[in-house]
């Protein structure tokens, strides 16, 4: 018989911390803590395997599961000395979900299960605390009805609010036993009304229904959305944990809390967390009452605090990582209910990894692996320009760092709709709930009125790397009117606000944001990453300023310098248009002579910044049509400025128009048809290089020909480049080490890479165009249907964001192999958007590219991802 149930209790567990896949994260943690001798209430875990089989089995338990659960329940009764469903001294349990990786708020938990009209009396008697018994009962009815029976939780909240209002009190803690009896009666009536039958009194039925609900919650919409966003497979399933209840709501010597062994926001080595006196777990997470900082526990329950400190030290040394723990205190006795590796901001991840290495807890490789490439993007997030002056409207908790500017919206749905239209939005809510996950993802930042540092909004925002200000009590939200009020000021939907998740500030209007720099521990960790990575990291940059940013971020050269942007700047565009409009080669050459000095200046600027590093310059790529005016109005303007008659201009615009410009007269085709254009560019590059070299700059130009499909295109153009280069070098009397290579961005080029490599000293895979041409999918038009393709799982991700490895990837791999078969020392790299995407970088490492090239702000991400690729391959 397969084992579906694992018991833990009395200092011993059948499972262990290494069994996450089978027991889920929570179950494995409970087992491990039990084995470590940490106080955990006893219980048992039903495996994820049972959940998977439940789904495969048409939602029937696999054979033997229920019998094993009943056996474990009996063992639990013996351990605790209480009986489940016993009207005299009832055992109560929590039924808790727990997947392999923690999915905060995604799955549902039921507390105080085992209460009914009879057992509640027994509980009141043995505890000698009627208030506590009925408080637990009303909690149970509400949670069970919400999670298991599907009755909206707000309906219960309103009843509770009404009872409080009638009594004239604010908090649950102000209600007494009689009040809770009233609440229980009203709750039961509500359930009967909603369901057409009474609240289930049979405790065994309660248990079964709750287990089913946990299994079923694996496939509720918010769990599915969360999995999609976080790339968690749908077929992992969840475990169910059934744990003897311990009670934080037994009075002022009881309570419950959430804590981190280090500060999850800054990474500081300090005990960090929150707790509530006389409360049960969900109260802290749901943000109903505002919890107290953990430091206060030291004053209020010094003994418990000391125990807690011991526990957290034990856990950190054991797990060698920062832990996120949940605990409850029952009449002065501490119990741990959960431990997991804590979610943290990028800043905290860096600091903790660095510190733990310095403390000797982990080695360098582990430290590097602890910082996730996707996550460090956060560190490169905008912050408020320190030179800005602004007025703070209100202050909340600094729940997730970075700053964000956007228009206010009040529902998750609006956030998604507005973001879809390209608006930056800040989602403003009283508190967020798991249903809001899509909107939170779409928003630039999140602002909540209630809830603490461990509220849903805060935890999820930190995980997503979103700016979040939580618990900003000063704002009064009116969801119906779609506005909020602070100090008499009204902020309406669509108004701009700025929030600072590092300080908790909420600011009216737009404030200028700036990008941060690399420094301190982060720079250090990246240096360690550099020790391990095999891939080079270059940048895509076409101005000296961007080049400098990238170099400061650790770029080892430029992998793509586009020259077309230079054609637009200032009054150069006039000369460019003159060139395009002239009908003779001579006319074109005259115009090009005007452009050349500008181009040369551009290159000199970039060469100087990149002193000592290679600079790959791509010759002109876009169709000429893009440089001409298009509307009548613009044509008129250009005509006036240039003296070219408007009708002649119009005729030229017509003539150059293409049905399919992406597949039209562009790339090296321009170089073949108008050799003088590319010639001018090569003169500019080589003259710039020679002049720089004379000044002592170490220049390494790499001239790149775009959109080659046939090796003969490259043969012709390489000959031209070499001829011009020779001429320039001779006239300056200097020698430059330059390379000539090509982009591989057409399937034909990849397929014939062995031929192409005869003329190319390097290949740079232009995976944007290569994706477009391989998939036959226009980058500019696919927005209308590609998201649906991703939703339906046809492509796991947008192939323009993350490389389509099994399709386009094959061409890249083939290109590298074939190219190197002709020219073993061929340099290969990638310069599409994919060069900054961690998954794609893993792929580039695997197939042995020499480097990736990405936008300047992605360079640190790429350095880290390349190190991870190398380290994970080692393992
Ligand atoms: P989540 O995955 O949402 O964190 P949990 O299963 O951890 O859900 O339950 C949430 C909270 O409920 C816990 O942090 C704890 O405070 C409380 N809780 C769960 N089980 C018990 C229990 N057996 N006794 C007391 N409190 C519990
Ligand atoms: Mg939960
Ligand atoms: Mg929990």
PDB file of C-alpha atoms and ligand atoms in Angstrom, residues 26 96 326 338 340, ligand 3:
ATOM      1  CA  UNK A  26       4.904  23.552   4.779  1.00  0.00           C
ATOM      2  CA  UNK A  96      -3.784  23.761   5.681  1.00  0.00           C
ATOM      3  CA  UNK A 326       4.833  31.766  11.779  1.00  0.00           C
ATOM      4  CA  UNK A 338       5.648  27.256   9.755  1.00  0.00           C
ATOM      5  CA  UNK A 340      10.266  28.529   4.959  1.00  0.00           C
TER       6      UNK A 340
HETATM    7 MG1  LIG B   3       1.498  30.249   6.677  1.00  0.00          MG
END
